[in-house]
Coordinates of C-alpha atoms in Angstrom, one line a residue:
M1 CA 116.2 85.8 81.4
A2 CA 114.0 87.5 83.9
E3 CA 115.5 90.2 86.3
T4 CA 114.0 91.4 89.6
K5 CA 113.8 95.0 90.8
R6 CA 112.5 96.3 94.3
E7 CA 110.3 99.1 93.4
I8 CA 109.7 101.6 96.1
E9 CA 107.4 104.5 95.0
R10 CA 104.9 106.9 96.0
K11 CA 102.0 108.5 93.8
Y12 CA 100.2 111.6 93.9
E13 CA 97.3 113.5 92.3
A14 CA 98.2 116.3 89.7
T15 CA 97.0 118.4 86.9
G16 CA 98.7 119.8 84.0
E17 CA 98.7 123.2 85.8
T18 CA 100.2 121.9 89.1
P19 CA 104.0 121.6 88.5
P20 CA 106.4 120.1 91.1
P21 CA 107.8 122.5 93.6
D22 CA 111.5 123.1 93.9
L23 CA 112.8 119.9 95.3
T24 CA 116.3 121.1 95.8
R25 CA 115.2 122.4 99.1
V26 CA 114.7 118.7 100.1
P27 CA 117.7 117.6 102.4
G28 CA 120.2 115.8 100.3
V29 CA 118.9 116.9 96.9
S30 CA 121.5 119.1 95.2
E31 CA 120.2 119.2 91.6
V32 CA 116.9 118.1 89.7
V33 CA 117.8 117.3 86.2
D34 CA 115.1 117.6 83.2
R35 CA 115.3 114.2 81.4
G36 CA 112.7 114.9 78.8
V37 CA 109.4 113.4 77.8
M38 CA 109.0 109.9 76.8
E39 CA 106.0 107.8 75.4
L40 CA 105.0 104.6 77.1
D41 CA 102.4 102.2 75.7
A42 CA 101.5 99.2 77.9
V43 CA 98.8 96.6 77.8
Y44 CA 97.8 95.0 81.0
Y45 CA 96.7 91.4 81.1
D46 CA 94.6 89.5 83.3
T47 CA 91.8 86.8 83.5
P48 CA 88.5 87.8 82.5
D49 CA 87.4 87.8 86.2
L50 CA 90.5 89.9 87.0
R51 CA 92.0 87.7 89.5
L52 CA 95.4 89.3 89.4
A53 CA 93.9 93.0 89.9
A54 CA 92.1 91.4 92.8
D55 CA 95.2 90.4 94.6
G56 CA 97.1 93.7 93.5
V57 CA 99.3 91.7 91.0
T58 CA 100.1 93.4 87.7
L59 CA 101.0 91.9 84.3
R60 CA 101.8 94.0 81.4
R61 CA 103.8 94.3 78.2
R62 CA 105.2 97.7 77.8
T63 CA 106.9 99.4 74.8
G64 CA 108.8 102.7 75.1
G65 CA 111.0 103.9 77.7
S66 CA 114.2 102.2 78.9
D67 CA 112.6 98.9 80.3
A68 CA 110.5 97.9 77.5
G69 CA 109.4 94.2 77.9
W70 CA 107.1 92.1 80.0
H71 CA 106.7 93.0 83.6
V72 CA 105.0 91.3 86.6
K73 CA 104.7 93.3 89.9
F74 CA 103.8 91.6 93.2
P75 CA 102.8 93.6 96.2
V76 CA 105.3 93.6 99.3
A77 CA 103.9 96.5 101.3
A78 CA 102.2 99.8 101.1
G79 CA 104.2 101.6 98.1
V80 CA 106.7 98.5 97.8
R81 CA 106.4 96.1 94.9
D82 CA 108.8 93.6 93.3
E83 CA 109.0 93.8 89.6
I84 CA 110.1 90.9 87.6
R85 CA 111.1 91.8 84.0
A86 CA 111.5 89.6 80.8
P87 CA 112.6 90.9 77.4
L88 CA 110.1 92.0 74.9
S89 CA 108.3 89.2 73.0
D90 CA 104.9 88.4 71.3
G91 CA 103.7 85.9 74.0
L92 CA 104.0 85.7 77.6
P93 CA 107.4 84.3 78.9
D94 CA 107.1 80.9 80.5
E95 CA 109.0 82.1 83.4
L96 CA 106.5 84.8 84.2
A97 CA 103.6 82.5 83.2
G98 CA 104.9 80.4 86.2
L99 CA 104.9 83.1 88.6
L100 CA 101.2 83.6 88.0
R101 CA 99.9 80.0 87.9
S102 CA 98.7 79.7 91.2
R103 CA 96.3 82.5 90.5
V104 CA 95.2 82.2 87.1
R105 CA 95.4 78.2 86.9
D106 CA 94.5 77.2 83.3
T107 CA 92.6 80.3 82.6
E108 CA 94.2 82.4 79.7
V109 CA 95.3 86.0 80.3
V110 CA 93.8 88.3 78.0
P111 CA 94.2 92.1 77.4
A112 CA 92.2 94.0 80.1
V113 CA 93.5 97.6 79.8
R114 CA 95.8 99.8 77.6
L115 CA 97.7 102.5 79.1
R116 CA 99.4 105.2 77.0
S117 CA 101.2 107.7 79.0
A118 CA 103.5 110.8 78.2
R119 CA 106.1 110.6 81.0
D120 CA 107.9 113.8 81.9
V121 CA 111.0 112.7 83.9
R122 CA 113.1 114.4 86.2
H123 CA 116.1 112.9 88.1
L124 CA 116.8 114.1 91.8
L125 CA 120.7 114.0 92.4
D126 CA 122.8 114.5 95.3
A127 CA 126.0 116.6 95.5
D128 CA 128.1 114.0 93.6
G129 CA 125.7 113.6 90.8
A130 CA 124.4 110.1 92.0
L131 CA 120.8 109.4 91.4
L132 CA 118.5 109.7 94.7
A133 CA 115.0 109.4 93.0
E134 CA 113.1 109.7 89.7
L135 CA 110.2 112.0 89.6
S136 CA 107.7 111.8 86.6
V137 CA 104.7 113.8 85.7
D138 CA 102.6 111.2 83.9
T139 CA 99.7 112.1 81.7
V140 CA 97.5 108.9 81.2
H141 CA 95.0 107.8 78.6
A142 CA 93.4 104.4 79.9
E143 CA 91.1 102.3 77.5
R144 CA 89.3 99.3 79.0
L145 CA 89.6 96.4 76.7
P146 CA 87.8 95.1 74.8
E147 CA 84.8 97.4 75.8
G148 CA 86.5 100.7 75.0
E149 CA 85.6 102.8 77.9
T150 CA 88.3 105.4 78.5
A151 CA 89.7 107.6 81.4
T152 CA 92.3 110.3 81.4
W153 CA 94.2 111.8 84.4
T154 CA 97.6 113.2 85.3
E155 CA 99.7 112.0 88.4
I156 CA 103.0 112.5 89.9
E157 CA 105.1 109.4 90.7
V158 CA 108.3 109.5 92.8
E159 CA 110.4 106.2 92.5
L160 CA 113.4 105.7 95.1
A161 CA 116.9 104.6 93.3
D162 CA 118.3 101.5 94.6
G163 CA 119.9 101.6 98.0
I164 CA 118.4 105.0 98.9
D165 CA 117.0 105.5 102.4
P166 CA 113.1 105.6 102.1
A167 CA 113.2 108.6 104.4
L168 CA 113.9 110.7 101.3
L169 CA 110.3 109.9 100.1
D170 CA 109.0 111.5 103.3
A171 CA 111.0 114.7 102.8
V172 CA 109.8 114.7 99.1
E173 CA 106.2 114.2 100.0
K174 CA 106.6 117.0 102.7
R175 CA 107.6 119.5 99.9
L176 CA 104.8 118.2 97.5
R177 CA 102.1 118.5 100.2
K178 CA 103.2 122.2 100.9
A179 CA 102.7 122.8 97.2
G180 CA 99.2 121.3 97.4
I181 CA 99.8 118.1 96.0
R182 CA 98.2 115.0 97.7
P183 CA 98.8 111.4 97.8
S184 CA 96.7 109.3 95.2
A185 CA 93.8 107.2 96.4
S186 CA 94.8 104.5 94.1
P187 CA 97.7 102.1 94.5
S188 CA 98.6 101.8 91.0
K189 CA 97.6 103.1 87.5
L190 CA 95.9 99.9 86.8
A191 CA 93.7 100.1 89.6
R192 CA 92.7 103.5 88.8
A193 CA 91.9 102.7 85.3
L194 CA 89.6 99.9 86.3
A195 CA 88.0 102.0 88.8
E196 CA 87.4 104.9 86.5
T197 CA 86.2 102.6 83.7
G198 CA 83.8 100.8 85.9
S199 CA 85.7 97.4 85.9
E200 CA 87.0 96.8 89.2
P201 CA 87.3 93.2 90.5
Q202 CA 84.2 91.9 92.3
T203 CA 84.5 90.7 95.7
V204 CA 82.3 87.9 96.9
P205 CA 80.8 88.1 100.5
A206 CA 81.6 85.4 103.0
P207 CA 78.8 82.8 103.0
E208 CA 78.9 82.3 106.9
K209 CA 77.3 84.5 109.7
P210 CA 79.9 86.7 111.5
G211 CA 80.2 85.7 115.2
T212 CA 79.6 81.8 114.6
A213 CA 82.0 79.2 114.7
G214 CA 81.7 78.5 111.1
A215 CA 82.7 82.2 110.5
A216 CA 85.8 82.0 112.7
V217 CA 87.1 78.8 111.4
L218 CA 86.7 79.6 107.8
A219 CA 88.4 83.1 108.3
Y220 CA 91.3 81.0 109.4
V221 CA 91.1 78.4 106.5
R222 CA 90.7 81.3 104.0
E223 CA 93.9 83.0 105.3
Q224 CA 95.9 79.7 104.9
A225 CA 94.5 79.4 101.6
D226 CA 95.5 82.9 100.4
A227 CA 98.8 82.2 101.8
I228 CA 99.3 79.2 99.9
V229 CA 98.4 81.2 96.4
A230 CA 100.7 84.1 97.5
L231 CA 103.7 82.2 98.4
D232 CA 103.7 80.0 95.3
P233 CA 105.6 82.5 93.2
A234 CA 108.0 83.3 96.1
V235 CA 109.0 79.5 96.1
R236 CA 109.4 79.7 92.3
R237 CA 111.8 82.8 92.9
D238 CA 113.6 80.9 95.4
L239 CA 113.1 83.7 98.0
P240 CA 114.4 83.1 101.6
D241 CA 112.0 81.1 103.9
S242 CA 109.3 80.7 101.2
V243 CA 109.2 77.1 101.1
H244 CA 108.8 76.9 105.0
R245 CA 106.1 79.4 104.9
L246 CA 104.3 77.6 102.2
R247 CA 104.6 74.3 104.0
V248 CA 103.5 75.8 107.2
A249 CA 100.2 77.2 105.5
C250 CA 99.3 73.7 104.2
R251 CA 99.9 72.3 107.7
R252 CA 97.9 75.0 109.4
M253 CA 94.8 74.3 107.1
R254 CA 95.1 70.7 107.5
S255 CA 95.5 71.1 111.2
A256 CA 92.4 73.2 111.3
F257 CA 90.6 70.7 109.3
K258 CA 91.3 68.1 112.0
T259 CA 90.8 70.3 115.1
Y260 CA 87.5 71.9 114.0
R261 CA 85.9 68.9 112.5
K262 CA 82.8 69.6 114.6
V263 CA 82.5 72.7 112.4
L264 CA 83.7 71.4 109.0
D265 CA 82.6 68.0 107.7
R266 CA 85.6 65.8 107.9
H267 CA 84.0 63.6 105.0
V268 CA 84.6 66.7 102.8
T269 CA 87.8 67.9 104.3
D270 CA 89.7 64.8 104.8
P271 CA 90.4 64.2 101.4
V272 CA 91.4 68.0 100.9
G273 CA 93.8 67.4 103.9
D274 CA 95.4 64.5 102.2
E275 CA 96.5 66.5 99.3
L276 CA 97.8 69.1 101.7
K277 CA 100.0 66.5 103.4
W278 CA 101.0 65.7 99.8
L279 CA 102.1 69.1 98.9
A280 CA 103.7 69.6 102.3
G281 CA 105.7 66.4 101.9
E282 CA 107.0 67.5 98.3
L283 CA 108.1 70.8 99.7
G284 CA 109.5 69.2 102.7
V285 CA 112.3 67.6 101.0
A286 CA 113.7 71.0 100.4
R287 CA 112.8 72.5 103.7
D288 CA 114.3 69.6 105.7
Q289 CA 117.5 69.9 103.8
E290 CA 117.7 73.6 104.5
V291 CA 117.4 73.1 108.2
L292 CA 119.8 70.1 108.2
D293 CA 122.5 72.0 106.3
A294 CA 122.3 75.0 108.4
R295 CA 122.5 73.0 111.5
L296 CA 125.7 70.9 110.5
R297 CA 127.4 74.1 109.1
A298 CA 126.9 75.6 112.3
R299 CA 128.0 72.7 114.3
I300 CA 131.1 72.5 112.3
A301 CA 131.8 76.2 112.6
D302 CA 131.9 75.8 116.4
L303 CA 134.7 73.4 116.4
P304 CA 138.4 74.5 116.9
P305 CA 140.5 73.7 114.1
T306 CA 142.3 70.9 116.1
L307 CA 139.1 68.8 116.1
T308 CA 138.1 69.1 112.4
L309 CA 140.1 66.4 110.8
G310 CA 139.7 65.6 107.1
P311 CA 137.8 67.4 104.3
V312 CA 134.6 67.8 106.5
E313 CA 133.3 71.0 105.0
A314 CA 134.2 70.0 101.5
R315 CA 132.3 66.7 101.9
L316 CA 129.4 68.5 103.3
R317 CA 129.2 71.0 100.7
R318 CA 129.3 68.4 97.7
R319 CA 126.5 66.4 99.7
D320 CA 124.3 69.7 100.2
A321 CA 124.7 71.0 96.7
A322 CA 123.4 67.7 95.0
L323 CA 120.6 67.1 97.5
A324 CA 119.4 70.9 97.3
R325 CA 119.2 70.7 93.4
N326 CA 117.1 67.6 93.8
A327 CA 115.1 69.0 96.4
R328 CA 114.2 72.1 94.5
H329 CA 113.4 70.2 91.5
Q330 CA 111.0 68.1 93.4
A331 CA 109.3 71.1 95.0
L332 CA 108.9 72.9 91.6
A333 CA 107.7 69.9 89.8
A334 CA 104.9 69.7 92.4
L335 CA 103.8 73.3 91.8
D336 CA 103.7 72.8 88.0
S337 CA 101.6 69.6 88.5
A338 CA 97.9 69.1 87.4
R339 CA 97.5 67.6 91.0
Y340 CA 98.4 70.8 92.7
L341 CA 96.2 73.1 90.3
T342 CA 93.2 70.7 91.3
L343 CA 94.0 71.2 95.0
L344 CA 93.8 75.0 94.5
D345 CA 90.7 74.7 92.7
T346 CA 89.2 72.4 95.4
L347 CA 90.1 74.9 97.9
D348 CA 88.3 77.7 96.2
A349 CA 85.3 75.5 95.8
L350 CA 85.4 74.4 99.5
L351 CA 85.5 78.2 100.6
A352 CA 82.7 79.1 98.1
D353 CA 80.4 76.4 99.5
P354 CA 81.8 75.3 102.8
P355 CA 80.7 71.9 104.3
L356 CA 79.3 73.5 107.5
R357 CA 78.0 71.3 110.3
K358 CA 75.6 72.1 112.8
A359 CA 78.2 73.3 115.4
A360 CA 79.1 76.1 112.7
R361 CA 76.0 78.1 113.3
R362 CA 76.6 78.2 117.3
D363 CA 78.5 81.1 119.0
A364 CA 82.3 80.8 118.2
R365 CA 83.7 81.3 121.8
P366 CA 82.5 78.1 123.4
V367 CA 83.0 75.8 120.3
L368 CA 86.4 77.0 119.7
A369 CA 87.6 76.9 123.2
R370 CA 86.4 73.2 123.6
A371 CA 88.3 72.4 120.5
V372 CA 91.6 74.0 121.6
R373 CA 91.4 72.3 125.0
K374 CA 90.7 68.9 123.4
D375 CA 93.9 69.2 121.3
H376 CA 96.0 70.7 124.3
D377 CA 94.8 67.5 126.2
R378 CA 95.9 65.4 123.3
L379 CA 99.3 66.8 123.6
G380 CA 99.7 66.2 127.4
R381 CA 98.9 62.4 126.8
R382 CA 101.6 62.2 124.2
I383 CA 104.2 63.9 126.2
E384 CA 103.2 61.8 129.2
H385 CA 103.4 58.7 127.1
A386 CA 107.0 59.5 125.8
L387 CA 108.4 60.4 129.1
S388 CA 107.4 57.2 130.5
L389 CA 109.6 55.3 127.9
A390 CA 113.3 54.5 128.6
P391 CA 115.6 56.9 126.5
G392 CA 116.3 55.3 123.1
H393 CA 114.8 54.9 119.7
E394 CA 110.9 54.4 120.7
R395 CA 111.1 57.5 122.9
D396 CA 112.5 59.4 120.1
L397 CA 109.7 58.3 117.9
A398 CA 107.2 59.2 120.7
L399 CA 108.6 62.6 121.3
H400 CA 108.5 63.1 117.5
E401 CA 104.7 62.2 117.7
A402 CA 104.4 64.8 120.7
R403 CA 106.1 67.3 118.4
K404 CA 103.3 66.9 115.8
A405 CA 100.7 67.2 118.5
A406 CA 102.4 70.4 119.8
K407 CA 102.1 72.0 116.4
R408 CA 98.4 71.1 116.2
A409 CA 97.6 72.4 119.5
R410 CA 99.5 75.6 118.9
Y411 CA 97.7 76.0 115.4
A412 CA 94.3 75.4 117.1
A413 CA 95.1 78.4 119.6
D414 CA 96.3 80.3 116.8
A415 CA 93.0 80.0 114.9
A416 CA 91.1 80.9 118.0
R417 CA 92.9 84.1 118.8
P418 CA 90.6 86.4 116.9
T419 CA 87.6 84.9 119.0
L420 CA 89.2 84.1 122.4
G421 CA 91.9 87.0 122.6
K422 CA 94.8 86.9 125.0
P423 CA 94.0 83.4 126.7
A424 CA 94.5 81.7 123.4
K425 CA 97.6 83.9 122.5
R426 CA 99.1 83.0 125.8
L427 CA 98.4 79.2 125.4
S428 CA 100.0 79.4 121.9
K429 CA 103.0 81.1 123.1
R430 CA 103.4 78.4 126.0
V431 CA 102.8 75.5 123.7
K432 CA 105.2 77.1 121.0
A433 CA 107.9 76.8 123.5
V434 CA 107.1 73.0 123.9
Q435 CA 107.0 72.6 120.1
S436 CA 110.5 74.5 119.8
L437 CA 112.1 72.2 122.4
L438 CA 110.6 69.1 120.7
G439 CA 111.9 70.4 117.5
E440 CA 115.3 70.7 118.7
H441 CA 115.1 67.2 119.9
Q442 CA 114.0 65.9 116.6
D443 CA 116.6 68.0 114.5
A444 CA 119.2 66.4 116.8
V445 CA 117.8 62.9 115.9
V446 CA 117.7 63.5 112.1
A447 CA 121.4 65.1 112.4
R448 CA 122.6 62.0 114.0
V449 CA 121.4 59.8 111.1
A450 CA 123.3 62.2 108.6
L451 CA 126.3 62.2 110.8
R452 CA 126.5 58.5 110.8
E453 CA 126.3 58.3 107.1
F454 CA 129.0 60.8 106.7
G455 CA 131.2 58.9 109.0
I456 CA 130.5 55.8 106.9
M457 CA 131.5 57.3 103.8
A458 CA 134.5 58.8 105.2
H459 CA 135.7 55.8 106.7
G460 CA 135.2 53.9 103.4
V461 CA 137.4 56.2 101.5
G462 CA 140.2 56.2 104.1
E463 CA 139.5 59.5 105.6
S464 CA 139.3 60.3 109.3
A465 CA 135.7 59.8 110.7
F466 CA 136.8 61.4 114.0
T467 CA 135.0 64.8 113.4
W468 CA 131.7 63.0 112.4
G469 CA 131.9 61.0 115.4
L470 CA 132.4 64.0 117.6
L471 CA 129.5 65.8 116.1
Y472 CA 127.4 62.8 116.5
G473 CA 128.2 62.9 120.2
R474 CA 127.2 66.3 120.6
E475 CA 123.8 65.7 118.8
E476 CA 123.4 62.9 121.4
A477 CA 123.9 65.3 124.1
A478 CA 121.6 67.9 122.6
A479 CA 118.8 65.5 122.4
A480 CA 119.4 64.4 126.0
A481 CA 119.4 67.9 127.2
A482 CA 115.9 68.7 125.4
E483 CA 114.6 65.4 127.1
R484 CA 115.7 66.6 130.5
E485 CA 114.0 70.2 130.0
L486 CA 110.9 69.0 128.6
P487 CA 109.1 68.2 131.8
G488 CA 109.8 71.9 133.2
V489 CA 108.6 73.5 129.7
W490 CA 105.5 71.3 129.6
A491 CA 104.7 72.0 133.2
R492 CA 104.5 75.8 132.2
A493 CA 102.3 74.9 129.2
S494 CA 99.9 72.8 131.1
A495 CA 99.1 75.2 134.0
P496 CA 95.3 74.6 134.6
K497 CA 94.7 78.5 134.5
L498 CA 95.7 78.5 131.0
T499 CA 93.1 76.4 129.6
A500 CA 90.5 77.6 132.2
A501 CA 90.8 81.1 131.0
L502 CA 89.7 80.0 127.4
T503 CA 86.2 80.0 128.8
R504 CA 85.9 83.2 130.6

């Protein structure tokens, strides 16, 4: 079974003649204990074209030390990585292979670099003898596989213990700098080994001319494609909000294909958009269940005990547990499917050879501004239509369609922000308010459906359905309140000066 550790560390250049200074002068450090030297031997794996290294991801099989085994590391921020560990075995464990699938696809990972290190370890302890950080002086011998080029260097690594304030690293660095020890230019041993053996990942230049509509749109599409790949392992690890963020990346890209069809040929992008819709739908089961569960739990928590009749919370927990398991199974099955891998390959091919139309060669500002205004006008028509209907089912459906149009208009403005600047940012902010209000309305509609089902189930087994009916009424009131508020929110988002500013 794999385990996860948040790794917070800093690396420094060193030589054998540069011993660390006295770190007991660092505030909070009372003692530095020598833990001896350990010999580490690690083989780093990657695809032949170094896809993992290009994304700052490392996969290694290490022997020696206290954490021998398979390790995958994902970057979180500068100096911060999540390390997922699995026990030592001959082959790559399936659990770790799944975390890498969005990057390696069907390509086999092969030995890329072997690092043998002599690690001289010191523990920094507080007054109670608790571990604050581990400092190691590593003498590293790197060998590029299979070519055989080698490199050797010495570095100092300071890794924070779990739960310790990262400010300690700042204090340690201050002492190291006073001793003439400077931060390493490489983010990891693997990155340095590849650089010093002449094997760094190659970057492919963007095919579109800077400043054009094609360059602006493709930069946004590429950002979403990168997000899908990066969020895949987060969904597999069941990290908070990961399903939602991956689903949003799919929607943003699909929306860009529709909004900017004057830039990208829809005959190529429409089929890709259909596949993105499929993936978002498979993930949506899990996300929709998360949203509904949180909403109903909050509603129940707001009720006084005198109005909570029957096993309300227990029934909700049982239903949610079953639905959550099924939803997660469906999401993971989609990520493990051949259809999904084909989608990822298709996105790579589209970005490598984009289907640019004539407008893609034009200046980005007028092309993007026109597309944003068009989506904004489309949203206005849908809101006007919805508000013209009498309250009820048909209006609910029309408001849901308006909500989808609001997302598209907002995404269009977001894609144009690097080009159009503050006017696009302001428009996005106003449209987001409309989207949020329409989202609240739709959540209330969906919640009513679930609450009616709960009431029917409760009545069928002889339980009181009073609480479910009460909650149903509150959701009706929430939807009605959103409908009353919508004209004012839309008025602020449809002010003529907002769209006029896009062309200035």
